Protein backbone atom coordinates (compact mmCIF):
# COMPACT_ATOMS: atom_id res chain seq x y z
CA UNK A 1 24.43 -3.08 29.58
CA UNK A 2 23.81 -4.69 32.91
CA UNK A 3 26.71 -6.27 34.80
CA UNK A 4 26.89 -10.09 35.28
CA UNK A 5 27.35 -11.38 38.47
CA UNK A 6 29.94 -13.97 39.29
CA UNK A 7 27.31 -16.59 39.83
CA UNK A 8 26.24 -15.54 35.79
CA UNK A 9 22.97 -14.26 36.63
CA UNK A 10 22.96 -10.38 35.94
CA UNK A 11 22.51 -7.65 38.76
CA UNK A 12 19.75 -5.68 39.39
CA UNK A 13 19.43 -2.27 37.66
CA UNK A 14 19.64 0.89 39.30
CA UNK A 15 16.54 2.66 40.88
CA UNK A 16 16.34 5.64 39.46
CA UNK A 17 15.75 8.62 41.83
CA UNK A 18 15.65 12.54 41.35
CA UNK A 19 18.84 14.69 41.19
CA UNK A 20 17.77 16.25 44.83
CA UNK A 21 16.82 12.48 46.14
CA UNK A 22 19.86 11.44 45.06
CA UNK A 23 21.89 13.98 46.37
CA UNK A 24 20.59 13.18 50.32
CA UNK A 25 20.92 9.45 49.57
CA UNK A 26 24.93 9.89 48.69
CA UNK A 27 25.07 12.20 51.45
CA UNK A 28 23.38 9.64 53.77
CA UNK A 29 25.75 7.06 53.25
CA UNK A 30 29.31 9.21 53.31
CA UNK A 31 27.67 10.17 56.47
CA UNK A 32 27.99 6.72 57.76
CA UNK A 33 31.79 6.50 57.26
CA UNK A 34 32.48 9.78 58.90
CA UNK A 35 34.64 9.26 61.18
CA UNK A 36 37.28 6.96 59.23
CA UNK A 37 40.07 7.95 57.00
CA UNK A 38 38.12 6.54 53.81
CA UNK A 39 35.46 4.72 52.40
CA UNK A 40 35.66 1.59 51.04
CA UNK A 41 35.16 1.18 47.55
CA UNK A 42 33.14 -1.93 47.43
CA UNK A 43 30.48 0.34 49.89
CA UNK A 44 31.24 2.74 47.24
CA UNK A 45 29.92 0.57 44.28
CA UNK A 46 27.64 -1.25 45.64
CA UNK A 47 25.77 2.01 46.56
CA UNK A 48 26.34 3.19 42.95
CA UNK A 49 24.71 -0.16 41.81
CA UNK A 50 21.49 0.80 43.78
CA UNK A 51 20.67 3.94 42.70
CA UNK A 52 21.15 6.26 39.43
CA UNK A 53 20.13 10.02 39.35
CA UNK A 54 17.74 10.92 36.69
CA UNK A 55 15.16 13.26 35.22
CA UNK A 56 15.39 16.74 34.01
CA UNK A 57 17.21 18.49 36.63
CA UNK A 58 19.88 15.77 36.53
CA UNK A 59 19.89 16.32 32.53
CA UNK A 60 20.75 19.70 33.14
CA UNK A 61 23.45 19.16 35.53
CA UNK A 62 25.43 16.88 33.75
CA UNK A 63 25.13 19.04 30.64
CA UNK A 64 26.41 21.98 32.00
CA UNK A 65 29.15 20.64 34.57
CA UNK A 66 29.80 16.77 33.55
CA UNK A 67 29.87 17.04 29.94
CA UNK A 68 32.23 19.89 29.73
CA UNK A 69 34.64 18.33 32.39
CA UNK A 70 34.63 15.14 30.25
CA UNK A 71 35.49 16.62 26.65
CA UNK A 72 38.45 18.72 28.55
CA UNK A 73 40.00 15.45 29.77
CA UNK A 74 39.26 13.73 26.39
CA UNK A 75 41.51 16.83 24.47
CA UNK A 76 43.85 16.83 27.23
CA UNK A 77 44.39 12.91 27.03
CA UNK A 78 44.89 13.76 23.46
CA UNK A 79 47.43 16.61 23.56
CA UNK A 80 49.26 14.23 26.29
CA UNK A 81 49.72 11.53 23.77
CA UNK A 82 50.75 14.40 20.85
CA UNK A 83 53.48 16.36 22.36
CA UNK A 84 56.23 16.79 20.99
CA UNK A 85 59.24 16.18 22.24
CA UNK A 86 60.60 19.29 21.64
CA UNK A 87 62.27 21.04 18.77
CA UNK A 88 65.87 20.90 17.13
CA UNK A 89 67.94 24.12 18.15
CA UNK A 90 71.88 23.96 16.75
CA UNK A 91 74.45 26.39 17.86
CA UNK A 92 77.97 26.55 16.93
CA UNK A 93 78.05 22.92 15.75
CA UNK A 94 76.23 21.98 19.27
CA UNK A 95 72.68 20.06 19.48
CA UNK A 96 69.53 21.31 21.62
CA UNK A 97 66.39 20.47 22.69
CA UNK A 98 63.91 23.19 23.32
CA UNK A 99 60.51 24.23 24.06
CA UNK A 100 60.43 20.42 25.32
CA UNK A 101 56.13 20.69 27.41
CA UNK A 102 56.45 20.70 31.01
CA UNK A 103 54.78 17.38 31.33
CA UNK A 104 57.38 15.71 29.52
CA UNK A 105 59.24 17.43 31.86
CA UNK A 106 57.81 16.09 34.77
CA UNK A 107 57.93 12.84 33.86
CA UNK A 108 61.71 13.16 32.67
CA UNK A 109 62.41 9.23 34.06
CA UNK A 110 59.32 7.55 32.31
CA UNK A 111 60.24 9.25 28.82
CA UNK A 112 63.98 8.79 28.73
CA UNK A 113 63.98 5.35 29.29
CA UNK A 114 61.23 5.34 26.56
CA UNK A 115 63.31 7.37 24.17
CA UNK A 116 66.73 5.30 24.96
CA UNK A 117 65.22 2.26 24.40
CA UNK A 118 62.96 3.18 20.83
CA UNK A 119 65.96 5.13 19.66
CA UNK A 120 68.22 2.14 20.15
CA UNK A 121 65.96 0.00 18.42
CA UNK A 122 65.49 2.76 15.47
CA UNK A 123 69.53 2.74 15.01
CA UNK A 124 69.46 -1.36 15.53
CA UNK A 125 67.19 -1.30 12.19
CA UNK A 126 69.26 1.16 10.04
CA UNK A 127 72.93 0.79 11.09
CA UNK A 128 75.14 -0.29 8.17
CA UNK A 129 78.63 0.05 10.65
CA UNK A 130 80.01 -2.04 13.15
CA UNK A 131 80.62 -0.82 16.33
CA UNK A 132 84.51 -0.98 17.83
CA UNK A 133 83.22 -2.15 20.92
CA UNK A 134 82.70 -5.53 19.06
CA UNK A 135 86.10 -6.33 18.30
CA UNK A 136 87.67 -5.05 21.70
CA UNK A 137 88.88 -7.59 24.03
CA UNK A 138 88.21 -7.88 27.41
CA UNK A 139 89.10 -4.76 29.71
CA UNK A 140 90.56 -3.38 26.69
CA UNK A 141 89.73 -0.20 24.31
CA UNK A 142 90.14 0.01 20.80
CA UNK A 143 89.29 2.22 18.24
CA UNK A 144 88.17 1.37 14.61
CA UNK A 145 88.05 4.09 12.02
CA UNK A 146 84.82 4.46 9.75
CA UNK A 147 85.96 3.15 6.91
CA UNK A 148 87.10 0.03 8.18
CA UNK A 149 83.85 0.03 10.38
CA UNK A 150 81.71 0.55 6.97
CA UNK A 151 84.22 -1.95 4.85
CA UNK A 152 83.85 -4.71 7.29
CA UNK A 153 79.85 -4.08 7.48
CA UNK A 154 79.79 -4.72 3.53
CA UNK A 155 77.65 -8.48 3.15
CA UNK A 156 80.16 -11.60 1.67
CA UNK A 157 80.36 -13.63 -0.98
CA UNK A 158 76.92 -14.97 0.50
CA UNK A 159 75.11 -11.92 1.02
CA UNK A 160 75.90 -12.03 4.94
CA UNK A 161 77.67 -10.18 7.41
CA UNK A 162 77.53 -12.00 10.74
CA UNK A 163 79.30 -9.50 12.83
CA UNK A 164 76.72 -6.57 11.72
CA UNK A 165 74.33 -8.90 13.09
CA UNK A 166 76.13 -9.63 16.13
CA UNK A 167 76.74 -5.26 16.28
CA UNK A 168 72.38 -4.82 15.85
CA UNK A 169 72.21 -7.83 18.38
CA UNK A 170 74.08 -5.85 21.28
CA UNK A 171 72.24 -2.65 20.52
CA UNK A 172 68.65 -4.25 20.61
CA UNK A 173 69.83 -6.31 23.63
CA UNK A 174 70.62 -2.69 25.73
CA UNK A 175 67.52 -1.11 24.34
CA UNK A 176 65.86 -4.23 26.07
CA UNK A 177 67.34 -3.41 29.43
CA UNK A 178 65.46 -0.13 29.32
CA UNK A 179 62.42 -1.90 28.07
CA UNK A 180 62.67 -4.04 31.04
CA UNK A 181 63.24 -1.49 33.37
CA UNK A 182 60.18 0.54 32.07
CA UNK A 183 57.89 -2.38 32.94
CA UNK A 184 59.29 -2.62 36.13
CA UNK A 185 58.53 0.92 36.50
CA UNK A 186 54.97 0.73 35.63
CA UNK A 187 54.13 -2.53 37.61
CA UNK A 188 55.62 -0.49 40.42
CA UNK A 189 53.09 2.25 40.00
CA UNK A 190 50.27 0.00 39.96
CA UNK A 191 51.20 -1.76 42.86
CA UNK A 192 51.29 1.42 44.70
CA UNK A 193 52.04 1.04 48.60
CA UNK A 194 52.93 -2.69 48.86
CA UNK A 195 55.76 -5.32 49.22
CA UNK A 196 55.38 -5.47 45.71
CA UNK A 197 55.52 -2.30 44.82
CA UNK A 198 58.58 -1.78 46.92
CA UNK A 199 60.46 -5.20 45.46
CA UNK A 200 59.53 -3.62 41.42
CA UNK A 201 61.09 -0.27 42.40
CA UNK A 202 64.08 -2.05 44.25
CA UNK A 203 64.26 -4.25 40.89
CA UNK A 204 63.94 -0.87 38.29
CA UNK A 205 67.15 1.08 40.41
CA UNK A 206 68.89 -2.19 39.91
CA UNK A 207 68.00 -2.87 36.08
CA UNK A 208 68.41 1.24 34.97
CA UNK A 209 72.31 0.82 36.66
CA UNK A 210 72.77 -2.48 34.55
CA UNK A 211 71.15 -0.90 31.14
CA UNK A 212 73.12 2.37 31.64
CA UNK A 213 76.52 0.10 32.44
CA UNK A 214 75.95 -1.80 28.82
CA UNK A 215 74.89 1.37 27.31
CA UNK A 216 78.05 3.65 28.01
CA UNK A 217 80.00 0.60 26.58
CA UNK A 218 78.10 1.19 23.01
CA UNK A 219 77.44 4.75 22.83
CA UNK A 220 80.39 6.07 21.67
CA UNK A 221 80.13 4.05 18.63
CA UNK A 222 75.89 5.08 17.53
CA UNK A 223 77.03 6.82 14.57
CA UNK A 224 77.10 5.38 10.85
């Protein structure tokens, strides 16, 4: 499909010009920017919008080279979005994760506030206990046993239990720190080397301490 310009009308199509011809064309115009540090990608697709490589030789080429390189980025894009997050490894009474892929791995700050945050949410949905936390008082520490955790989580005469609301409440509102913080992660990315950029970054360190904060005052208590 051809591209519409901004003024609506739509742009001219490419000339189309042997694999060889095209080859001395592209090599014609990186020639021109030689001696700077890069070439600017408007330049860049506006000389893509002028010409397109065809014909057999072309065919060929892009069989052999571009077509394979495309269908291993497609299955690798795929595995990305499959791994696992590792398997369940218990050892005198003590959790592990293993065989966790290296990519999750090297991405360790992208998935754990992902996991923090969906895992909070998954226990926000199922919890039928209250945690302690809820009934401490300011700069003070309680602890509740279960069973009074699980009595007081029982619905009343009305089929309600406003303070296992109030208990799902504060554990979605932490899991929405971390949700927070991951957009001000990825906006930071995608800013790259800017002001911006900089400011989301400066903004995720500060959001991360403040979901962390509210998170070690809950954790002790996300078990049913």
């Amino acid at each position: 499909m051809r591209e519409k310009r901004k003024d609506g009308a739509f742009a001219a199509k490419p000339k189309k010009v042997g694999y060889f011809k095209f080859r001395r064309l592209e090599k014609q115009f990186y020639a021109a920017y030689a001696g700077q540090m890069s070439v600017p990608l408007d330049k860049v697709m506006e000389f893509r919008s002028k010409y397109r490589p065809w014909g057999l030789v072309y065919g060929i080429w892009w069989f052999l080279f571009v077509l394979p390189h495309r269908i291993d980025n497609r299955l690798w894009t795929y595995r990305v979005r499959h791994f696992s997050l590792g398997k369940q490894k218990w050892r005198d009474g003590k959790l592990y994760i293993e065989k966790i892929p290296y990519y999750i791995g090297s991405e360790a700050t992208e998935y754990l506030t992902a996991i923090l945050r969906d895992y909070l949410r998954r226990y926000a949905d199922d919890a039928f206990s209250i945690g302690s936390v809820l009934y401490e008082q300011e700069g003070e520490e309680g602890e509740m046993p279960v069973p009074i955790r699980v009595t007081n989580s029982l619905p009343d005469e009305n089929g309600e239990n406003v303070d296992l609301e109030r208990w799902k409440q504060m554990v979605r509102d932490v899991a929405d720190k971390f949700d927070e913080a991951a957009d001000l992660w990825k906006e930071g990315w995608e800013e790259g080397l800017s002001e911006r950029g900089d400011e989301c970054f400066r903004l995720h360190r500060a959001k991360i301490k403040e979901a962390f904060s509210e998170l070690a005052k809950i954790f002790r208590d996300l078990n049913d």
